[in-house]
Coordinates of C-alpha atoms and ligand atoms in Angstrom, one line a residue:
X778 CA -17.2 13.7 -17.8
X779 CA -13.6 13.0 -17.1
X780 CA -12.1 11.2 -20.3
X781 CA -9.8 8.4 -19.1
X782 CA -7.4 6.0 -21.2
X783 CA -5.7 3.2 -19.1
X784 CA -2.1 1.2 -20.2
X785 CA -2.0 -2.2 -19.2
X786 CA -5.0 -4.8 -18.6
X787 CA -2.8 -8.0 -17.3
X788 CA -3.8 -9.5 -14.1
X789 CA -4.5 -6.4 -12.6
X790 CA -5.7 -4.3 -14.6
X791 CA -9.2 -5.5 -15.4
X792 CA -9.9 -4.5 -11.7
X793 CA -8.8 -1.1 -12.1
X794 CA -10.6 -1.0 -15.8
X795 CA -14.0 -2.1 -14.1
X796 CA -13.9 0.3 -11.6
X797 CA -13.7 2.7 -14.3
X798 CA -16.2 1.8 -16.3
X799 CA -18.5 1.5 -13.5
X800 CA -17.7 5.5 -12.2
X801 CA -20.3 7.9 -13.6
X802 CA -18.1 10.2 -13.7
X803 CA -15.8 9.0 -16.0
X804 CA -15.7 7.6 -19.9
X805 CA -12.8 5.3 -20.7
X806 CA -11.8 6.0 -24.7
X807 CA -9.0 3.9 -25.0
X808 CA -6.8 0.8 -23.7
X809 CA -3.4 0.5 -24.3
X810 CA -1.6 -3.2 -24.1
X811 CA 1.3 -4.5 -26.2
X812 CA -0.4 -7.6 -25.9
X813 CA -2.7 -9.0 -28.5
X814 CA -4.8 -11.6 -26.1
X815 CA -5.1 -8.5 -23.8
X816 CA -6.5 -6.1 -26.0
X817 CA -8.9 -8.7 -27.8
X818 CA -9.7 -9.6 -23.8
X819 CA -11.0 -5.9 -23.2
X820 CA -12.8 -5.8 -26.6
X821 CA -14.8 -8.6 -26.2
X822 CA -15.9 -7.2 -22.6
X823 CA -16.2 -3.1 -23.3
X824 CA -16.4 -2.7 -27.3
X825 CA -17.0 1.0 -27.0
X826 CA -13.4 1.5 -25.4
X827 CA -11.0 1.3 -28.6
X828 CA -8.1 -0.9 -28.3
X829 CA -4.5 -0.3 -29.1
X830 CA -0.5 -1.1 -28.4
X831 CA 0.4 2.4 -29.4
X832 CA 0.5 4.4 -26.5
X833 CA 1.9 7.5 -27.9
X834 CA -0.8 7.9 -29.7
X835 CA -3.2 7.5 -26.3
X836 CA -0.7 10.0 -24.6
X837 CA -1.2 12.8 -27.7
X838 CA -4.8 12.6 -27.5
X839 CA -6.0 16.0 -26.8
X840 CA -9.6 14.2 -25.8
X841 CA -7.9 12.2 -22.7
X842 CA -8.0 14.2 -19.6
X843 CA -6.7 11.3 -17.5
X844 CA -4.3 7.6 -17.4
X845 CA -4.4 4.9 -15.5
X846 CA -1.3 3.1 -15.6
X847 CA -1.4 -0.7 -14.6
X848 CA 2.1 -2.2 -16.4
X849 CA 5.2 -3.8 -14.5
X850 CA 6.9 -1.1 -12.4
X851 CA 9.8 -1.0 -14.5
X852 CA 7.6 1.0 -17.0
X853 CA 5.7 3.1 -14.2
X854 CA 8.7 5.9 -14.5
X855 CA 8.5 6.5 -18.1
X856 CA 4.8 5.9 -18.6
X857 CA 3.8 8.5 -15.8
X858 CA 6.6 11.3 -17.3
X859 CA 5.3 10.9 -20.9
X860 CA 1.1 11.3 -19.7
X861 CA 2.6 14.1 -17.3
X862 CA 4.0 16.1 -20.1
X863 CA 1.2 15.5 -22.4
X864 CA -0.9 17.0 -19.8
X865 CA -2.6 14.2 -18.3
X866 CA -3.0 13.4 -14.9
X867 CA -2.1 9.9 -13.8
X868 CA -3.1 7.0 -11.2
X869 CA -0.3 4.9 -11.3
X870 CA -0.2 1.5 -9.3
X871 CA 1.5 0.6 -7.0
X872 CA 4.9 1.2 -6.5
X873 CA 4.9 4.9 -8.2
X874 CA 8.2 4.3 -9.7
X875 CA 11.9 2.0 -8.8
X876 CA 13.7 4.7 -7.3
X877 CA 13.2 8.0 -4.8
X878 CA 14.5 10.0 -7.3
X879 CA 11.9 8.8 -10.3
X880 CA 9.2 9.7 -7.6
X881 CA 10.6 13.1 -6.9
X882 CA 10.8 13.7 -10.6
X883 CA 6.8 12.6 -10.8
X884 CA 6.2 14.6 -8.5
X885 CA 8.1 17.4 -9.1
X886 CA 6.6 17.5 -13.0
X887 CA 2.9 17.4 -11.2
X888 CA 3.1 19.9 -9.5
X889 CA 4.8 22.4 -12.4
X890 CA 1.9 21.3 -14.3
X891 CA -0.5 21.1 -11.5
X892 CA -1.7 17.5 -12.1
X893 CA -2.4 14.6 -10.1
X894 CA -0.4 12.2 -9.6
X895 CA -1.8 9.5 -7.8
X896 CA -0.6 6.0 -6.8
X897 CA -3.0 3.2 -6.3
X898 CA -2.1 2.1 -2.6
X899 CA -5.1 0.2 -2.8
X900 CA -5.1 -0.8 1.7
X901 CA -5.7 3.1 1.9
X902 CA -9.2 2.8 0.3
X903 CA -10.0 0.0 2.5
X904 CA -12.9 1.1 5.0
X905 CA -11.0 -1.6 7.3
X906 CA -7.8 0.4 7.6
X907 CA -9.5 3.7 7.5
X908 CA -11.3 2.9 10.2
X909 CA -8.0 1.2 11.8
X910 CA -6.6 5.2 11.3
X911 CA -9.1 6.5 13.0
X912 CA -8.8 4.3 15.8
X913 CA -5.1 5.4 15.9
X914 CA -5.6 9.0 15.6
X915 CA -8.4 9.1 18.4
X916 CA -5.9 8.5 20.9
X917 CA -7.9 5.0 22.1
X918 CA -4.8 3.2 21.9
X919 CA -2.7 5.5 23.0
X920 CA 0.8 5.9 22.2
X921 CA 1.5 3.3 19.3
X922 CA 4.5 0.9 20.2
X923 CA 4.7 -1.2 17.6
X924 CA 3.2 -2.4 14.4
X925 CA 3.3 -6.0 13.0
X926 CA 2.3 -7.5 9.5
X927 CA 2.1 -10.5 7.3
X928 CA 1.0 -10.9 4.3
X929 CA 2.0 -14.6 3.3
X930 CA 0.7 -17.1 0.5
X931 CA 1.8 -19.7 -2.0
X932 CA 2.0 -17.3 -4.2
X933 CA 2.0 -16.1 -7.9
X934 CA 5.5 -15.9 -8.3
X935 CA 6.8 -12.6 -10.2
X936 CA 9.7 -12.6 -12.1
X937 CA 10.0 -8.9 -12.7
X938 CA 10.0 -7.9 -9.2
X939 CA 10.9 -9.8 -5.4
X940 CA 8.4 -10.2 -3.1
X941 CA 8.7 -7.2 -1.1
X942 CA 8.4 -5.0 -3.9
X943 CA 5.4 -7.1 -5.1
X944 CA 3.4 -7.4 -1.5
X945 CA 5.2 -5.0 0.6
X946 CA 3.8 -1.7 -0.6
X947 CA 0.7 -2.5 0.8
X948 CA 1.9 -2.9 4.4
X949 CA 4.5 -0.6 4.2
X950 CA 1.4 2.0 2.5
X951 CA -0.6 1.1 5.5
X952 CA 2.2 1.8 8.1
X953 CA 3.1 4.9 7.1
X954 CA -0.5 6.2 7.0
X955 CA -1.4 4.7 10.3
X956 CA 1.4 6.9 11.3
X957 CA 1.2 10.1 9.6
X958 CA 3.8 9.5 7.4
X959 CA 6.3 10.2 9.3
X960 CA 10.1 9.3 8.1
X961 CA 11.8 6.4 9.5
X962 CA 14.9 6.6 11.5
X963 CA 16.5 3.3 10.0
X964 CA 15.3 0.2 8.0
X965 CA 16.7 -3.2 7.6
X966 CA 15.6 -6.1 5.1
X967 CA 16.4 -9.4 5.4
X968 CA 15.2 -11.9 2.6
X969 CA 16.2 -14.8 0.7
X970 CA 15.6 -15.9 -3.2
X971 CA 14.5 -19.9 -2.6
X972 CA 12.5 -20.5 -5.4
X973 CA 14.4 -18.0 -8.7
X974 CA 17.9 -17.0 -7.8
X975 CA 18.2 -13.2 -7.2
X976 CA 15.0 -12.7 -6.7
X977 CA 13.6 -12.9 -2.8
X978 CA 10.2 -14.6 -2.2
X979 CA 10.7 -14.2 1.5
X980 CA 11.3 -10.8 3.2
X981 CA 11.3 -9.8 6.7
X982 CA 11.5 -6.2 7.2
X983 CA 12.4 -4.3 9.9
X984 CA 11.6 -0.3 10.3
X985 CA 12.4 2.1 13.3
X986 CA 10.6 5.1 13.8
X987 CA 10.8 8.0 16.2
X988 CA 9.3 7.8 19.2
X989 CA 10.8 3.8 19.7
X990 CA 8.1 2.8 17.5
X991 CA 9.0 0.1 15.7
X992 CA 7.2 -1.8 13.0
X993 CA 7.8 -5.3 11.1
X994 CA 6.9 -6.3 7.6
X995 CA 6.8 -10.3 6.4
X996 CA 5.9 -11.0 2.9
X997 CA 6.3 -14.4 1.7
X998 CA 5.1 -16.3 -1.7
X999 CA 6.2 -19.4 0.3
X1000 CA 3.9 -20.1 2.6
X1001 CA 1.6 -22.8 3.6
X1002 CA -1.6 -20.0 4.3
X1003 CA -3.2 -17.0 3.3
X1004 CA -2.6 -14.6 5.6
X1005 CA -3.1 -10.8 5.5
X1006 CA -3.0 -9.4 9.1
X1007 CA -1.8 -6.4 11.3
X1008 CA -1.2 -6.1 14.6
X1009 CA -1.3 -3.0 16.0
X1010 CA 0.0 -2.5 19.7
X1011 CA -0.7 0.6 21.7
X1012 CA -0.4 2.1 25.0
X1013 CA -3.9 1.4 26.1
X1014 CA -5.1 -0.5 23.7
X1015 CA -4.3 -3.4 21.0
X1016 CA -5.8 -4.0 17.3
X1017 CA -5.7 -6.9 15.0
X1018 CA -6.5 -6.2 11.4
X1019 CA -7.2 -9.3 9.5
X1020 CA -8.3 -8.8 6.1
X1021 CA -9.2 -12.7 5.8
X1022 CA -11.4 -12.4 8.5
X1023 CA -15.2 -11.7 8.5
X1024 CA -15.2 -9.4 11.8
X1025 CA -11.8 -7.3 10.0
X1026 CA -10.8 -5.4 13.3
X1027 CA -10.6 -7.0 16.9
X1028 CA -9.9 -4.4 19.8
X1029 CA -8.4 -5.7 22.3
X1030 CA -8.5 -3.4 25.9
X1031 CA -5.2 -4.9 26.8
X1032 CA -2.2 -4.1 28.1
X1033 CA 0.6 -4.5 31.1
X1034 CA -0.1 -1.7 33.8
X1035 CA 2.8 -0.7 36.1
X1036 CA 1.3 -0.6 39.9
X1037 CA 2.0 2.7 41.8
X1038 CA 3.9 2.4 45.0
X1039 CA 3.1 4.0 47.9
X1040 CA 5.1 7.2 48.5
X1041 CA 6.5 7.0 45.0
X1042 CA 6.5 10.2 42.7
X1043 CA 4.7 10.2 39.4
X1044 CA 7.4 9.1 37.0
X1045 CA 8.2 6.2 39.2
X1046 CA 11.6 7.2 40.3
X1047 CA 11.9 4.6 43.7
X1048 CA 14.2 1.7 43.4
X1049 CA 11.4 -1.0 44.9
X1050 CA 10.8 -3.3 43.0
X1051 CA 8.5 -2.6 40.5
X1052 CA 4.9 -4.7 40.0
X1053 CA 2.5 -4.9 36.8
X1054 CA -0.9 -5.8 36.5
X1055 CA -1.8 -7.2 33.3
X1056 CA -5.1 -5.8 32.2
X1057 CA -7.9 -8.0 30.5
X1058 CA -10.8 -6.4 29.4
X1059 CA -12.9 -6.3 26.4
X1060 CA -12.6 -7.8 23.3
X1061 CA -14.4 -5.5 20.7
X1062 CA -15.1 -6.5 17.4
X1063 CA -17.1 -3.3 15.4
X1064 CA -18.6 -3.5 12.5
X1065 CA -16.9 -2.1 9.4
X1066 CA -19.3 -1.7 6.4
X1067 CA -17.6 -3.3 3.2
X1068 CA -17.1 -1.0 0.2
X1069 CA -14.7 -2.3 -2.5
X1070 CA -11.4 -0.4 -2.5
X1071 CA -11.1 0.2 -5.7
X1072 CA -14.1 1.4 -6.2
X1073 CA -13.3 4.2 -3.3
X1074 CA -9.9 4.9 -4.8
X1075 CA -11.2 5.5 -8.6
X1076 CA -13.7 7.9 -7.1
X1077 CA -11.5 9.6 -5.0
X1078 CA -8.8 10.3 -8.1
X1079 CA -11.9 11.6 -9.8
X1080 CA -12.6 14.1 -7.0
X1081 CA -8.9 14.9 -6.5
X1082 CA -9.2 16.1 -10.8
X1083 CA -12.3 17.9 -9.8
X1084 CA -10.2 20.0 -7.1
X1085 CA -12.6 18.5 -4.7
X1086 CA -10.4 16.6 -2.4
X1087 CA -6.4 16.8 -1.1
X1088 CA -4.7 13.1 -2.5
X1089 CA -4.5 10.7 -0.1
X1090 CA -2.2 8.6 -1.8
X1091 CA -0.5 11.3 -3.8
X1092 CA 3.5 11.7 -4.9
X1093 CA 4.6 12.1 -1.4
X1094 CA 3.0 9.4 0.4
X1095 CA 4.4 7.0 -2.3
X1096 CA 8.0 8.9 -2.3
X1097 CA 7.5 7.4 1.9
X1098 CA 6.8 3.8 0.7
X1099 CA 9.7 3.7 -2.1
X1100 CA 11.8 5.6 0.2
X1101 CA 11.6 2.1 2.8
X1102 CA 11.1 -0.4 -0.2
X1103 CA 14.5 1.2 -1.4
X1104 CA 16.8 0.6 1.6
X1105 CA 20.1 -1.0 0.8
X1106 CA 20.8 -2.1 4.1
X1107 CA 20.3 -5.7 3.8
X1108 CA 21.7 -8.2 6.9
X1109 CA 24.5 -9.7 5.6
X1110 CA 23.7 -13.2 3.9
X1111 CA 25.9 -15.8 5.1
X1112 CA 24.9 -18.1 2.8
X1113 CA 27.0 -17.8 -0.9
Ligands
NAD2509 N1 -3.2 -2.6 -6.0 C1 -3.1 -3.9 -6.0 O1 -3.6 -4.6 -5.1 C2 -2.3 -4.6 -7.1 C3 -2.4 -6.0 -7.3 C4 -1.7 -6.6 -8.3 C5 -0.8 -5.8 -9.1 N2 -0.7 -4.5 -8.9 C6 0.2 -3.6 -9.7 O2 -0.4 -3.5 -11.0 C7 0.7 -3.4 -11.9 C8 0.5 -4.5 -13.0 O3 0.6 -5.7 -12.4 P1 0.0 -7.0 -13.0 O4 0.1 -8.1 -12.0 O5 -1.3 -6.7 -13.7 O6 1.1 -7.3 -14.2 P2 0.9 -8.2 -15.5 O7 2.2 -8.5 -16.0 O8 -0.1 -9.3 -15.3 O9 0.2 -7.2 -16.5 C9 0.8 -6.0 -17.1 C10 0.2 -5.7 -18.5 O10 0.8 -4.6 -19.0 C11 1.1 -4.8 -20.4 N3 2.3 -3.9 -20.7 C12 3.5 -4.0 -20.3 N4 4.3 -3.0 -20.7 C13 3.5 -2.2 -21.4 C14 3.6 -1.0 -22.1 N5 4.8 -0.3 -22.1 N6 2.5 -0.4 -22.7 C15 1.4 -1.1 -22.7 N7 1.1 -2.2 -22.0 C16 2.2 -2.8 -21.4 C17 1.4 -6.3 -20.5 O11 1.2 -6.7 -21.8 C18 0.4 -6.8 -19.5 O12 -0.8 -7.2 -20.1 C19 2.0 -3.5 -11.1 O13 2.5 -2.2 -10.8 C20 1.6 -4.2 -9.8 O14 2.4 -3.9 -8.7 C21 -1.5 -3.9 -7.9

């Protein structure tokens, strides 16, 4: 049994905290909140786990092998340094921590200690985007050309973070994986703060990878719909991810074919006038069995403690996503 404590039970966190207790794998001892209606929230469900708002005292307990941490990001950095140095390992959600250099300083202290340091990039766990990835990686689509996603809503408006650090680790977590995690060649934000000043509830996002790949990220907590949908636009083929959806993925065998030329060489060197065909075959819609992510994810930190699986959504994947959620280069408001 792998002894768990978890910091934080807000909106969130009771997600995580079910999951938990659910795992056979795992017995939760303790929950940390500084919030009174929080704690007496988790009592009244789970009164074996004991309840507190000291977490030092969670952090120096020899008993606890493992913390979740589920509190505003602003606290991820010093939360996740203080379990790592008291020997625990972490699952921290999502974003790991504010800055590239907080998550090379998690990861870095991991990896002296050889502990895991997870972040909980919940889309990863998805059997929808897994099986999106393996679409990718089996060369169906081909080449990938570019990559498209919204995730829009009138939302729950944060105050602690904007929107893209709120909605955009998600897409940007399931971007980088559908591409190996590969580094970007340039990024570009442009957002705007209409509803508190300062802080941007609309965000489009604009990332270049090698390759010409390029990818596009809108979050919004100003929008008439719920929307949470990828596109996914390949060589051969085209995918639409819609998490709303019942069917989730819809392959689509299209795509614009350039029509040989008599007499012309392979890599179409002749000046004629070039003609296309545009290619309209099958629309496939597979079925994806439903697992809840979170379940998948607190199972797969437990096997990743074991030693019996690599991290999928360890320091350096998230070091990827705040890397791109970091970028300073904003397009120029001309609005004061
Ligand atoms: N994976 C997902 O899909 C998903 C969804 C929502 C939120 N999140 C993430 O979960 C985290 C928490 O978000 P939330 O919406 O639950 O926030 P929240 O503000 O609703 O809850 C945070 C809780 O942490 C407690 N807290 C704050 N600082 C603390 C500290 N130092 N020690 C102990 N308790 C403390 C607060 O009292 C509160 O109960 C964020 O990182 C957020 O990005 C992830």
């Amino acid at each position: 049994m792998i002894c768990v404590a978890q910091i934080g039970c807000g909106y969130w966190g009771p997600n995580l905290l079910r999951n938990l207790v659910a795992n056979s794998q795992c017995r939760v001892k303790s929950l940390c909140d500084l919030a009174a209606e929080r704690r007496k929230y988790v009592s009244g469900l789970y009164p074996a786990i004991d309840v507190t708002d000291d977490c030092q005292s969670v952090l120096a307990d020899p008993e606890i092998d493992a913390v979740v941490i589920a509190t505003p990001v602003f606290t991820h950095y010093d939360l996740a340094m203080r379990a790592l140095g008291q020997g625990k390992h972490i699952l921290v959600e999502k974003p790991m921590a504010g800055t590239v250099e907080e998550v090379e300083h998690i990861r870095d202290l991991a990896r002296e200690k050889g502990l895991i340091a997870m972040v909980g990039h919940t889309f990863l766990y998805n059997p929808a985007v897994r099986f999106l990835k393996k679409l990718v990686s089996s060369g169906q689509l081909g080449n990938i050309r570019y990559i498209y996603s919204q995730r829009l809503n009138l939302g729950r408006i944060r105050s602690d973070v904007d929107v893209l650090w709120n909605l955009g680790p998600h897409d940007i977590s399931i971007i980088q994986y559908l591409l190996d995690d590969v580094s970007p060649l340039a990024v570009q934000r442009q957002g705007m703060d209409y509803i508190q000043k300062g802080i941007e509830d609309t965000v489009f996002l604009n990332i270049l990878y090698p390759g010409k790949v390029m990818a596009h990220v809108h979050v919004s907590w100003l929008d008439p719909q719920k929307v949470r949908r990828m596109t996914v636009v390949g060589e051969k083929k085209m995918v639409v991810y819609d998490d709303m959806a019942e069917n989730k993925i819809a392959i689509f065998d299209k795509g614009i074919d350039r029509m040989a030329v008599l007499g012309e060489n392979m890599d179409y060197d002749t000046h004629a006038f070039p003609t296309f065909t545009h290619r309209s075959g099958d629309l496939i819609m597979p079925r994806v069995n439903f697992q809840e992510p979170l379940k998948v994810e607190i199972q797969h930190f437990m096997d990743c403690i074991r030693g019996d699986a690599a991290c999928l959504t360890d320091a350096n994947h998230a070091l990827g996503v705040v890397n791109i959620l970091n970028t300073n280069t904003h397009i120029r408001k001309m609005i004061p």
